Tab-separated table of C-alpha atoms and ligand atoms in Angstrom:
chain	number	residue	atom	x	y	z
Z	1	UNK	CA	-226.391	-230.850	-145.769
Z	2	UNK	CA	-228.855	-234.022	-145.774
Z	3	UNK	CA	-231.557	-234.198	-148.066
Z	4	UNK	CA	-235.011	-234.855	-147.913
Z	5	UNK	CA	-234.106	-238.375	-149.169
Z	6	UNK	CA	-231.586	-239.160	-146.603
Z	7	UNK	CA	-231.761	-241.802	-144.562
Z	8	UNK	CA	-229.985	-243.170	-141.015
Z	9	UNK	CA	-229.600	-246.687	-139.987
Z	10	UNK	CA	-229.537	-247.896	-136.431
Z	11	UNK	CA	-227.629	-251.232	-135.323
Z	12	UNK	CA	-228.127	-252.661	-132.046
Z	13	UNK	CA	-226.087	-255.529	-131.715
Z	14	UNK	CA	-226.500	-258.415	-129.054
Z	15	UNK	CA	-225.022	-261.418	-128.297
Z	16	UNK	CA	-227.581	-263.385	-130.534
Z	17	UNK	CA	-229.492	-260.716	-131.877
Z	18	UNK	CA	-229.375	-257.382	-134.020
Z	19	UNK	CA	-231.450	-255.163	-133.643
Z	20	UNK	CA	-232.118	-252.152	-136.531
Z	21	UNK	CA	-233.633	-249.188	-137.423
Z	22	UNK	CA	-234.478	-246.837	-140.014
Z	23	UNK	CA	-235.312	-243.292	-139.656
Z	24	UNK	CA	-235.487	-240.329	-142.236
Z	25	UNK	CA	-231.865	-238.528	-141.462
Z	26	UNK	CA	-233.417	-235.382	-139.742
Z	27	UNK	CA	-233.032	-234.459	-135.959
Z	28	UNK	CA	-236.567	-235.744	-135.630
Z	29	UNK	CA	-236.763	-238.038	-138.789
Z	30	UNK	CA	-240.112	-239.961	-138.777
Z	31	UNK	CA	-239.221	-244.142	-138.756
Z	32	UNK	CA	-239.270	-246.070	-141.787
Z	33	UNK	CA	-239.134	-249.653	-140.685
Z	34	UNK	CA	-237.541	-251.414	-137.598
Z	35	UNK	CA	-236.590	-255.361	-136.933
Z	36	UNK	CA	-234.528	-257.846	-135.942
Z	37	UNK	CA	-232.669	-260.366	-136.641
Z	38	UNK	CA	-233.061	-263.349	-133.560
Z	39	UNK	CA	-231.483	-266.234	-133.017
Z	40	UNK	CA	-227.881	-265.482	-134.756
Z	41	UNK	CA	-225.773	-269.186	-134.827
Z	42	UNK	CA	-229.053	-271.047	-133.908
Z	43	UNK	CA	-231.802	-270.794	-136.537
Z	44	UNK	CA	-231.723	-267.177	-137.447
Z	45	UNK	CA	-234.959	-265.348	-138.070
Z	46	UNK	CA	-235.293	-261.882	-139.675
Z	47	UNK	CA	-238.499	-259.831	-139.240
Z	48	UNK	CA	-239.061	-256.149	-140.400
Z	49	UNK	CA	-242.315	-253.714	-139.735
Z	50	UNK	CA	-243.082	-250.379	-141.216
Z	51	UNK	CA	-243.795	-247.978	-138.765
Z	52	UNK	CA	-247.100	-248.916	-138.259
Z	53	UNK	CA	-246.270	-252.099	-136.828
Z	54	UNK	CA	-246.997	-253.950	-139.753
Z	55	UNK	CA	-244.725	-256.567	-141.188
Z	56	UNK	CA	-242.815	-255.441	-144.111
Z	57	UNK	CA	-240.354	-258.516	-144.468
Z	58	UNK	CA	-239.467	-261.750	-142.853
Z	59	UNK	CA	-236.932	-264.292	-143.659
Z	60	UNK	CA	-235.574	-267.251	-141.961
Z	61	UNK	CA	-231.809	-269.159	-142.716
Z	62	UNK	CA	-231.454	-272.747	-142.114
Z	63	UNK	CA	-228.056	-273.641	-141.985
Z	64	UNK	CA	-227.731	-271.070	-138.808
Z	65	UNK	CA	-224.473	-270.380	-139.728
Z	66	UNK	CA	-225.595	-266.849	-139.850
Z	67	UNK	CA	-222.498	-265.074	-137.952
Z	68	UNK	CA	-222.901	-260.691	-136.911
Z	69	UNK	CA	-220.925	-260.121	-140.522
Z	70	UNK	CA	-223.446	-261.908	-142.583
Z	71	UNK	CA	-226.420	-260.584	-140.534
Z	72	UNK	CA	-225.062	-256.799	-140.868
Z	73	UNK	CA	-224.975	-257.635	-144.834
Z	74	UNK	CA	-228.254	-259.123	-144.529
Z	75	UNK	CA	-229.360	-255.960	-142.919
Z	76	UNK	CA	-227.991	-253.568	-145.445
Z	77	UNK	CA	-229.505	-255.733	-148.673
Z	78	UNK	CA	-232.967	-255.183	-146.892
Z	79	UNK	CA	-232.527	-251.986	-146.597
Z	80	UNK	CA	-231.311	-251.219	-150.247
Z	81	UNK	CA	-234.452	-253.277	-151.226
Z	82	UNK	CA	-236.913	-251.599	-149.328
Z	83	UNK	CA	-235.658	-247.833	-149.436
Z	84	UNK	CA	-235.471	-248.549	-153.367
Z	85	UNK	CA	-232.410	-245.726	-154.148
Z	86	UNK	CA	-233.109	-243.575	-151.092
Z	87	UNK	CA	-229.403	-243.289	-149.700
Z	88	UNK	CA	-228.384	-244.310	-146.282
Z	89	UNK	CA	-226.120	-241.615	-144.934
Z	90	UNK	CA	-224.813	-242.506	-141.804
Z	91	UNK	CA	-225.210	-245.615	-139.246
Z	92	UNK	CA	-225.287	-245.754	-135.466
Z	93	UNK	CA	-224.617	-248.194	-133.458
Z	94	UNK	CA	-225.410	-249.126	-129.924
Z	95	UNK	CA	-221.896	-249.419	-127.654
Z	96	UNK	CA	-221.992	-251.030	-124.273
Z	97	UNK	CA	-219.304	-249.463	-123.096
Z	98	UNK	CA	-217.258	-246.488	-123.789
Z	99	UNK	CA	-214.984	-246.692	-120.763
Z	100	UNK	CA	-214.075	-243.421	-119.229
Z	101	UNK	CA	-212.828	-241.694	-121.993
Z	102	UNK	CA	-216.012	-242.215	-124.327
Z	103	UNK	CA	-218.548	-239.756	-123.069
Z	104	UNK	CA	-220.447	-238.819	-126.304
Z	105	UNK	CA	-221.171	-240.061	-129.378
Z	106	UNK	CA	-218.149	-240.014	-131.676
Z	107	UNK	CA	-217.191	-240.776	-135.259
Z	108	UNK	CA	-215.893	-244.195	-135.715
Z	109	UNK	CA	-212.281	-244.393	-137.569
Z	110	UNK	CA	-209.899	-246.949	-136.833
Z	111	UNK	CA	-208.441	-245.564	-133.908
Z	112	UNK	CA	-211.858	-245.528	-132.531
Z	113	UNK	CA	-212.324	-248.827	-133.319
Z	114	UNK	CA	-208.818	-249.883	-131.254
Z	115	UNK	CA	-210.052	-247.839	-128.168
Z	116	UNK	CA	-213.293	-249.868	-128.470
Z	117	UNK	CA	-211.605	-253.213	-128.921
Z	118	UNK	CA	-209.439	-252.330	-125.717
Z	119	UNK	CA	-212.891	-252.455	-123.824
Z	120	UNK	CA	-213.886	-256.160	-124.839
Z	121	UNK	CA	-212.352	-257.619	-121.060
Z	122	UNK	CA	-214.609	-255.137	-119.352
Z	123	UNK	CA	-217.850	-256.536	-121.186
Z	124	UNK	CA	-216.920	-259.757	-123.090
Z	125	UNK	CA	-220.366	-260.490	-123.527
Z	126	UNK	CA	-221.809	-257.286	-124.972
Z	127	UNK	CA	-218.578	-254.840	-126.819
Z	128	UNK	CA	-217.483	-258.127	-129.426
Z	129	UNK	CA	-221.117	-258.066	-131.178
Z	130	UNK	CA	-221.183	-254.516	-130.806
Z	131	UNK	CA	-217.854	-253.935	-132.717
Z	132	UNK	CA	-218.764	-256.742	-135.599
Z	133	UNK	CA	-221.007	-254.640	-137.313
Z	134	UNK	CA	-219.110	-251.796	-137.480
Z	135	UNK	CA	-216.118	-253.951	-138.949
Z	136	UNK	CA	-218.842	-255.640	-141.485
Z	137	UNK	CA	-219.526	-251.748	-142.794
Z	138	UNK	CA	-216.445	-250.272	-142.501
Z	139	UNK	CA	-215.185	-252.870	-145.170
Z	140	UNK	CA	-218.770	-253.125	-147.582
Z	141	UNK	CA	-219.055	-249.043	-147.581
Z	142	UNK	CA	-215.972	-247.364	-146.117
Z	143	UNK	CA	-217.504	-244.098	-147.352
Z	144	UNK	CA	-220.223	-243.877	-144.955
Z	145	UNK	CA	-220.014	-242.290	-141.328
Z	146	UNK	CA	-220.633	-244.405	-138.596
Z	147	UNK	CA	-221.074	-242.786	-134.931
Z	148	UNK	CA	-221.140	-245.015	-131.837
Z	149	UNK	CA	-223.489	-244.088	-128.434
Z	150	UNK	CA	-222.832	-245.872	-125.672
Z	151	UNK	CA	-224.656	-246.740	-122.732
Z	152	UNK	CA	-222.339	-245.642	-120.158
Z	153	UNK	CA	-222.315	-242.177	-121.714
Z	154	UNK	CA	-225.371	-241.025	-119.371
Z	155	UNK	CA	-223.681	-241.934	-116.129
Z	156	UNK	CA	-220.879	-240.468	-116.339
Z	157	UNK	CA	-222.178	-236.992	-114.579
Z	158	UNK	CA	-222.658	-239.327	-111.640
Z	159	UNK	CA	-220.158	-238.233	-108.684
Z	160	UNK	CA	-217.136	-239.744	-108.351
Z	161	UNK	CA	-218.068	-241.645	-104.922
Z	162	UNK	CA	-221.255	-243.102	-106.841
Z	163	UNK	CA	-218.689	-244.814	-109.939
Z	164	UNK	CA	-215.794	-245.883	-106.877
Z	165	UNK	CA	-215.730	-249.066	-105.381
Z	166	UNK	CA	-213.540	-249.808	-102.154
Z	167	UNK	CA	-210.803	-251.418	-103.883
Z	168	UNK	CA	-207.208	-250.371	-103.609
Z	169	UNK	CA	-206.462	-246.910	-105.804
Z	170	UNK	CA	-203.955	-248.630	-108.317
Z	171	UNK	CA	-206.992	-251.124	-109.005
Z	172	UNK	CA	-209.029	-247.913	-109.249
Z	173	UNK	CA	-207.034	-246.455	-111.411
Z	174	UNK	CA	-207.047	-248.927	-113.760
Z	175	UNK	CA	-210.501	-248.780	-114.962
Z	176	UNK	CA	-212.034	-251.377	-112.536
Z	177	UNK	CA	-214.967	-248.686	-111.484
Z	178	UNK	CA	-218.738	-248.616	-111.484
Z	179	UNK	CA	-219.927	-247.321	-114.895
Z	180	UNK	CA	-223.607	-247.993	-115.114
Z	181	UNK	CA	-225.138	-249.400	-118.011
Z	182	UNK	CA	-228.867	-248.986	-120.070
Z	183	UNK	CA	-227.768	-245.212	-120.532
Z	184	UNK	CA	-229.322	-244.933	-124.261
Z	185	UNK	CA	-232.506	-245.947	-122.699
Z	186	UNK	CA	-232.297	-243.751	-119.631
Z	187	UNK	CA	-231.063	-240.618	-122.165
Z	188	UNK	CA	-234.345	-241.370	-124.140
Z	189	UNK	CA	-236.821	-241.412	-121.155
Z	190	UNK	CA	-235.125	-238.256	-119.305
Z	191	UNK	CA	-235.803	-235.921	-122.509
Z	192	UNK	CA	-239.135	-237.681	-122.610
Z	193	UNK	CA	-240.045	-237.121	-119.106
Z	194	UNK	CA	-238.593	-233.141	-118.920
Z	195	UNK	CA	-240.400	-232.504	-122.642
Z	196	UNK	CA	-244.082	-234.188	-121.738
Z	197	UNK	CA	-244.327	-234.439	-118.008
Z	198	UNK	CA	-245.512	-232.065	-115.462
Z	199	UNK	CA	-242.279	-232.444	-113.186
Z	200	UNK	CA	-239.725	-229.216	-111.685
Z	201	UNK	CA	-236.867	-229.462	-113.918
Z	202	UNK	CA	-234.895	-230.421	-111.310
Z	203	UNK	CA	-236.959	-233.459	-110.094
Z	204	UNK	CA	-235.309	-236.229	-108.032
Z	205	UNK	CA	-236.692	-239.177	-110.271
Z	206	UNK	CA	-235.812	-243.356	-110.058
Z	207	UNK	CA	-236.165	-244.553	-113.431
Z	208	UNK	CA	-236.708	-247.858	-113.932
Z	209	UNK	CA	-235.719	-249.784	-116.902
Z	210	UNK	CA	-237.284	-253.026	-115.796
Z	211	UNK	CA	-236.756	-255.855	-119.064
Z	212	UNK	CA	-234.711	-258.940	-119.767
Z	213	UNK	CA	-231.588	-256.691	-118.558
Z	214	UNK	CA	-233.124	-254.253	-115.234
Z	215	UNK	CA	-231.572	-251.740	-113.340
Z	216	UNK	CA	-232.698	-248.478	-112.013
Z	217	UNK	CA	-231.098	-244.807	-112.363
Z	218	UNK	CA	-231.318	-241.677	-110.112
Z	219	UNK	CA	-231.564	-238.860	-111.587
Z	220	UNK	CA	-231.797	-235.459	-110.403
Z	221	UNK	CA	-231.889	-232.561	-112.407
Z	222	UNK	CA	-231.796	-234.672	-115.288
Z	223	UNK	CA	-228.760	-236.395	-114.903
Z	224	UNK	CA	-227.798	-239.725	-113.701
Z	225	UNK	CA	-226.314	-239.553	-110.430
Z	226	UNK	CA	-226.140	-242.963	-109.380
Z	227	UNK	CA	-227.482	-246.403	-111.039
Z	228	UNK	CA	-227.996	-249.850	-109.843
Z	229	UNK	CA	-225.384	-251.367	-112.635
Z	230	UNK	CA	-221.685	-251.272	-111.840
Z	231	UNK	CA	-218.555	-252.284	-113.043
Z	232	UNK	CA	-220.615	-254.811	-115.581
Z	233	UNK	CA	-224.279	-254.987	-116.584
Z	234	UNK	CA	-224.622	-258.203	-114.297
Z	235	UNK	CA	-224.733	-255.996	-110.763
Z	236	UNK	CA	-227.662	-254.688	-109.393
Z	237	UNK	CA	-231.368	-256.234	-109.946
Z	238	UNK	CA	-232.152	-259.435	-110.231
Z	239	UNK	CA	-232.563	-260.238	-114.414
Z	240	UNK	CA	-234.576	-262.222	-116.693
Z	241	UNK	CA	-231.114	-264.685	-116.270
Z	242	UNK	CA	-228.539	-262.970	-114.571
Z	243	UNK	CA	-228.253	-262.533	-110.963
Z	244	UNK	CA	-228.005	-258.661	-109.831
Z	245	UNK	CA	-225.768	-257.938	-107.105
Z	246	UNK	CA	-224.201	-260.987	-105.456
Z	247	UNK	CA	-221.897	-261.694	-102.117
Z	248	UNK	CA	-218.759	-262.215	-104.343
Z	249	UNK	CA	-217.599	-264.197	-101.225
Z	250	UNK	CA	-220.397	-266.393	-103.020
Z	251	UNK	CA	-217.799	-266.907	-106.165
Z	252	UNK	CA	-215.214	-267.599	-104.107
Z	253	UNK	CA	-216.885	-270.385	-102.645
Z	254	UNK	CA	-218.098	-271.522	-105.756
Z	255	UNK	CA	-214.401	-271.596	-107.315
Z	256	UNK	CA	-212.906	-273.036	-103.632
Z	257	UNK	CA	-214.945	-275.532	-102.472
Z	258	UNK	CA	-217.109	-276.670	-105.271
Z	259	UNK	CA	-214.411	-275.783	-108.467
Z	260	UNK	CA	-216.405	-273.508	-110.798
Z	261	UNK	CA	-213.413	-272.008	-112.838
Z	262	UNK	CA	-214.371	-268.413	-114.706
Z	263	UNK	CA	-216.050	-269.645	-117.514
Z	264	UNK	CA	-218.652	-271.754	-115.924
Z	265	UNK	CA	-219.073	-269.007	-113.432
Z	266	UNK	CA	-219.886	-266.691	-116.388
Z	267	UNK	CA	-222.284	-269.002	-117.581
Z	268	UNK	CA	-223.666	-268.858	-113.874
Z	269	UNK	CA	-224.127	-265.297	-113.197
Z	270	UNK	CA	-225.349	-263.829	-116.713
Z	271	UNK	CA	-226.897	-267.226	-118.551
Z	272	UNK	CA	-228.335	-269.334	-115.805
Z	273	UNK	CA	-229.869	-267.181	-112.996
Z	274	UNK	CA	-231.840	-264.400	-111.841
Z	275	UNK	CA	-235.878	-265.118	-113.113
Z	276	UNK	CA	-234.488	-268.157	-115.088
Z	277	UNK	CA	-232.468	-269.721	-112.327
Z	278	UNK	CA	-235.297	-268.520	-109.157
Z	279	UNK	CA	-238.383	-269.966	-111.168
Z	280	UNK	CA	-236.023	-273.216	-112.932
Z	281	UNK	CA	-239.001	-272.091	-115.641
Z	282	UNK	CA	-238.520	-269.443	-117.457
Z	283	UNK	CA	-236.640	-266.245	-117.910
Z	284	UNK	CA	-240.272	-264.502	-119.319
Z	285	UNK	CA	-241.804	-262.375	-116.918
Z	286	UNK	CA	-245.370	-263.344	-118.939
Z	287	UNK	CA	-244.687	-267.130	-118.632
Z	288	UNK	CA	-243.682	-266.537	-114.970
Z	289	UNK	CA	-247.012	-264.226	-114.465
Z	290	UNK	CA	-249.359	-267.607	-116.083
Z	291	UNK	CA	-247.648	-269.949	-113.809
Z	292	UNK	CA	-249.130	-271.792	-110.853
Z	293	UNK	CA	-245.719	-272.962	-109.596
Z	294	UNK	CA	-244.341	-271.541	-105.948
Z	295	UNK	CA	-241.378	-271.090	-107.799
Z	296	UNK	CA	-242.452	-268.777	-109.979
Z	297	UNK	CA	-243.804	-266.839	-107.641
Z	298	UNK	CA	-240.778	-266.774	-105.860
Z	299	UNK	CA	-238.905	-265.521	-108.526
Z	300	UNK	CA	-241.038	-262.747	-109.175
Z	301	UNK	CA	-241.494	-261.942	-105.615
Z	302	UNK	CA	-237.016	-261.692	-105.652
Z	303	UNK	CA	-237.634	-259.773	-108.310
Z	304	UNK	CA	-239.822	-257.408	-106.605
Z	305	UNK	CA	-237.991	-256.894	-103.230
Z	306	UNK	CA	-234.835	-256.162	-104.692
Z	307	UNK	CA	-236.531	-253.440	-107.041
Z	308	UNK	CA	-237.998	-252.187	-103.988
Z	309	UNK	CA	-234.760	-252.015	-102.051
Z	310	UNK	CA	-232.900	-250.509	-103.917
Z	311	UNK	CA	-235.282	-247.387	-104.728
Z	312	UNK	CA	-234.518	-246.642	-101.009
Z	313	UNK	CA	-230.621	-246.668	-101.856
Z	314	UNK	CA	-231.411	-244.743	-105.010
Z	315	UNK	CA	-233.835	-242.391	-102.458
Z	316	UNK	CA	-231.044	-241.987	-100.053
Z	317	UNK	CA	-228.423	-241.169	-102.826
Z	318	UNK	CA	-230.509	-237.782	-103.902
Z	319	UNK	CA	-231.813	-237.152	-100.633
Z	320	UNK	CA	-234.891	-237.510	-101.575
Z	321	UNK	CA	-237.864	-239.051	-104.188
Z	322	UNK	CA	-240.125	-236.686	-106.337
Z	323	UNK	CA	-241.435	-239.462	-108.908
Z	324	UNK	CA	-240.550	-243.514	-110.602
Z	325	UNK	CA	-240.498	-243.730	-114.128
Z	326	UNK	CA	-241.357	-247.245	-115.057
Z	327	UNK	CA	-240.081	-248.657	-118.658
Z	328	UNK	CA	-238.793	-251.189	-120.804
Z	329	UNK	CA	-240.776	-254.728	-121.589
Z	330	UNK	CA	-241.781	-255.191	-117.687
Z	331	UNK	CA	-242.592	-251.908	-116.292
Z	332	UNK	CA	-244.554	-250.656	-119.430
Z	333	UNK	CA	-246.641	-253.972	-119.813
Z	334	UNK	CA	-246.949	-255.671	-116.742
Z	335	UNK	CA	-249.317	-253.831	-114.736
Z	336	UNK	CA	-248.210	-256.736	-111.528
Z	337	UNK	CA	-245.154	-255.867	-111.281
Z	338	UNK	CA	-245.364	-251.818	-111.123
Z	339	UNK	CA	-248.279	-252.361	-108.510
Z	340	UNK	CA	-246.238	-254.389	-106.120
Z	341	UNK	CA	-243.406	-252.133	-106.538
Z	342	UNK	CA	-245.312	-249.326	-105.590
Z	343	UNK	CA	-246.490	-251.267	-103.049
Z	344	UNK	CA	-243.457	-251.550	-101.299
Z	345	UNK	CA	-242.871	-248.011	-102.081
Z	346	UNK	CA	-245.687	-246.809	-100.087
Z	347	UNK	CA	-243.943	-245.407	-97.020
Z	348	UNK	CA	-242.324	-243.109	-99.401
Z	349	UNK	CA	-245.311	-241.481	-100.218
Z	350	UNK	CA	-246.262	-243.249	-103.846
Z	351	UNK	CA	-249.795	-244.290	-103.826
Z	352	UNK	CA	-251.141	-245.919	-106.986
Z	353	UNK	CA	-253.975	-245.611	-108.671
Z	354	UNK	CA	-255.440	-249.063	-109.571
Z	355	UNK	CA	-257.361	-247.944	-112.421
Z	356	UNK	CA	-255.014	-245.840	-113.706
Z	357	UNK	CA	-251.587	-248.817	-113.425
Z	358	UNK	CA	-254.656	-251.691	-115.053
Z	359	UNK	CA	-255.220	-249.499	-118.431
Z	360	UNK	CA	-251.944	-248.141	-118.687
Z	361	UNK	CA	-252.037	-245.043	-118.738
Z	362	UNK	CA	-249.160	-242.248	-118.188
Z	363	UNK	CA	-249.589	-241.207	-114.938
Z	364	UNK	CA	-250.147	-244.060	-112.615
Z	365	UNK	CA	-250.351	-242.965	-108.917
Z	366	UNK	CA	-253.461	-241.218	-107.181
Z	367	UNK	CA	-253.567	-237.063	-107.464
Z	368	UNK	CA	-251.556	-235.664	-105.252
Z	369	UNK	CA	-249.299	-238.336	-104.501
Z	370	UNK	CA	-246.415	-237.412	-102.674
Z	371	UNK	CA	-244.538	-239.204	-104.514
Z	372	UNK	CA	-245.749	-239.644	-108.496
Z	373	UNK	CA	-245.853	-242.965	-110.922
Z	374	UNK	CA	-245.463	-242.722	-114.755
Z	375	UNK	CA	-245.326	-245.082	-117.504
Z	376	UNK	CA	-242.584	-243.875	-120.002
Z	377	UNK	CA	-242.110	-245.984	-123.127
Z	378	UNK	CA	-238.107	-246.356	-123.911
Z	379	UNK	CA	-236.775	-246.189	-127.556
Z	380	UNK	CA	-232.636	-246.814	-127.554
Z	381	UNK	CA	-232.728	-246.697	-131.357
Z	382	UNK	CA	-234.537	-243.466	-131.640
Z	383	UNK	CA	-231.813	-241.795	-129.438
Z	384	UNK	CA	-229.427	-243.446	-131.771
Z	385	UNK	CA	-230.927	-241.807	-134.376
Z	386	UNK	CA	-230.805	-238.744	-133.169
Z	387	UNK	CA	-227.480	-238.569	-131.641
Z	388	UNK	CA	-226.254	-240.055	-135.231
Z	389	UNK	CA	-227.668	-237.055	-136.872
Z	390	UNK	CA	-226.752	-234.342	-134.257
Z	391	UNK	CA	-223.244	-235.590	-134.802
Z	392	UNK	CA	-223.174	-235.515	-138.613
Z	393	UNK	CA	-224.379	-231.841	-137.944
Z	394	UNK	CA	-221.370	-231.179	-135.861
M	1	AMP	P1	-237.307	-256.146	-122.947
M	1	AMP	O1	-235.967	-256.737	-122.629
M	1	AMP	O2	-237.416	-254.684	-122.640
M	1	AMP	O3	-237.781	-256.489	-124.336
M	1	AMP	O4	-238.353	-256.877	-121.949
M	1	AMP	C1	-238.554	-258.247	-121.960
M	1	AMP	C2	-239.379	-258.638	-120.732
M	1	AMP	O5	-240.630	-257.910	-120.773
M	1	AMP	C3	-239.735	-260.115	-120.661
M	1	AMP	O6	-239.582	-260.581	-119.329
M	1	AMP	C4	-241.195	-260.129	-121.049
M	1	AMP	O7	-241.892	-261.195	-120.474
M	1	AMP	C5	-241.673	-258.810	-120.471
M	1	AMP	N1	-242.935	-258.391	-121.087
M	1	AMP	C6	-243.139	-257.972	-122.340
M	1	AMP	N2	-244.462	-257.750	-122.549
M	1	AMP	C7	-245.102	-258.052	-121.386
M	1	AMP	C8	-246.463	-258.040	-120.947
M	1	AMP	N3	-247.443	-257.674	-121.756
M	1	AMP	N4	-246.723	-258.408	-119.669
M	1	AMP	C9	-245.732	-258.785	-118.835
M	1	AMP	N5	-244.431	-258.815	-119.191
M	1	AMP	C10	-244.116	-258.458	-120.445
């Protein structure tokens, strides 16, 4: 039983950042406050707003020796302060990846924990900072649940030929598969879409979670049935600095003729490329958007074509295209970007409506469009929150 003065915390943990939430502990539990903390072994900033945006906190540490264990205790001593005695009951944390035995949201204990830790080769640069936090409260406050949601959960109704790749079975077999990735955010905008839109329940939809990490999902009768992110969270689109899908004869060459060994390839293909490496400006779709440079038009216009291709993939995968749900720091802002898009998506029957794509609105495409536009705002940490307190419930 959770009282009226319960509260759940959300952790989303990123390489250099951690995100959090707080939410009152009920299925539906208005938000208290929400931040980050940026710039973790750098010059780490904290910054906290109530729910109606305003800020409620902000702190910066100079030595940057902030590591994810300090930030996490950070995190909790702000939230002590500013719930002032209302009890946290449970925390959630964002995953990256549960593998293919994690396909819900599950109590964390410490064999948990080991199953989790198993996963760190299969997304070095994501599952560490997800796991620190956990560690961080499992020693301060042993006492209080902790449930973990991860973001391949949502793909994994896909069919198997979507999640196989053509390698030999015992590779296969050993977990080297496509998994799909952005699944929190995808989980969120589905139940969005089904609860407020005027779609068929069974709707062959794109959504597209277009931010600093992009990638598409197909989904058809709400469920993801194929995705543009595979094995890691690096295939697919092109990224504010990774590259999307690549030849990997490319790496080879790379490693053969010009000796890249893995760890500067890494660096290459998540740190140093897609928007970022294009443009040689920026990894910031709004810097990109304000420059003059052909570079940076280039970059967006990669961007673009990529997006656009794959939608026919994604098209050909259901059979079909009903609607594209745009989301995420790109496709709910950036009015440019959704219009060429849809431009490209034209001979599939999406017509936009100018007006409509320039103020934002919900629905973006003309009336009647064969095929319909809609502006869906994302929220991983509210589907945290709520898959944190459906699993408390049992
Ligand atoms: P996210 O990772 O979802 O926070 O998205 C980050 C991306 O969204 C960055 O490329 C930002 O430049 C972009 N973005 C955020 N707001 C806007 C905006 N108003 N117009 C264009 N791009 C935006």
């Amino acid at each position: 039983m959770t009282s009226t003065q319960d509260c759940i915390a959300v952790l989303n943990a990123g390489s250099s950042s951690i995100k959090f939430a707080l939410y009152d502990a009920h299925a539906e539990g208005d938000l208290l406050f929400r931040g980050q903390i940026e710039k973790l072994g750098l010059a780490p900033h904290l910054i906290a707003r109530n729910a109606a945006g305003a800020v409620v906190a902000e702190r910066s540490w100079s030595d940057g020796g902030l590591d994810h264990h300090a930030a996490t205790a950070a995190i909790m001593a702000l939230g002590r302060e500013m719930l002032a005695g209302r009890p946290v009951i449970a925390f959630g944390h964002r995953v990256v990846h549960g593998g293919v035995d994690y396909a819900a949201p599950v109590r964390v204990d410490a064999a948990v924990m080991a199953d989790l830790a198993k996963l760190i080769p299969l997304a070095p640069l994501h599952q560490p900072h997800n796991l620190a936090p956990m560690a961080a409260i499992a020693k301060a406050a042993p006492h209080l649940p902790q449930i973990a949601c991860f973001d391949t959960a949502f793909h994994r109704t896909q069919p198997a030929l979507a999640q196989e790749f053509a390698l030999p079975r015992e590779i296969t077999a050993s977990g080297v598969r496509r998994y799909g990735f952005h699944g929190l955010s995808y989980d969120y905008v589905v139940r969005q879409v089904r609860k407020t839109l005027p779609l068929p329940t069974d709707a062959k939809l794109v959504v597209a979670h277009l931010g600093n990490g992009a990638s598409l999902c197909a989904v058809r009768d709400g469920r993801s049935v194929a995705s543009t992110m595979g094995f890691t969270a690096v295939d697919g689109l092109v990224m504010g600095t990774r590259t999307g899908a690549l030849d990997p004869g490319v790496l080879l060459y790379l490693m053969q003729e010009r000796g890249y060994d893995a760890g500067k390839i890494e660096d290459l293909i998540y740190r140093r490329s897609g928007l970022l490496g294009v443009s040689g400006l920026s990894s910031d779709m709004r810097t990109l958007r304000q420059s003059r440079a052909p570079e940076a038009g280039e970059a967006i216009a990669l961007f673009v074509y990529r997006i656009v291709r794959e939608i026919g993939s994604l098209a050909a995968a259901m059979g079909g295209l009903d609607a594209i749900v745009f989301t995420a720091g790109i496709g709910e802002n950036d009015a440019a970007t959704r219009a060429e898009v849809a431009e490209g998506c034209r001979w599939l029957g999406l017509e936009l409506d100018e007006v409509r794509n320039q103020r934002g609105d919900r629905c973006i495409s003309v009336t009647g469009a064969k095929v319909s536009a809609w502006i869906v705002p994302t929220d991983e940490e509210r589907m945290i929150a709520r898959y944190t307190s459906e699993t408390l419930a049992g």
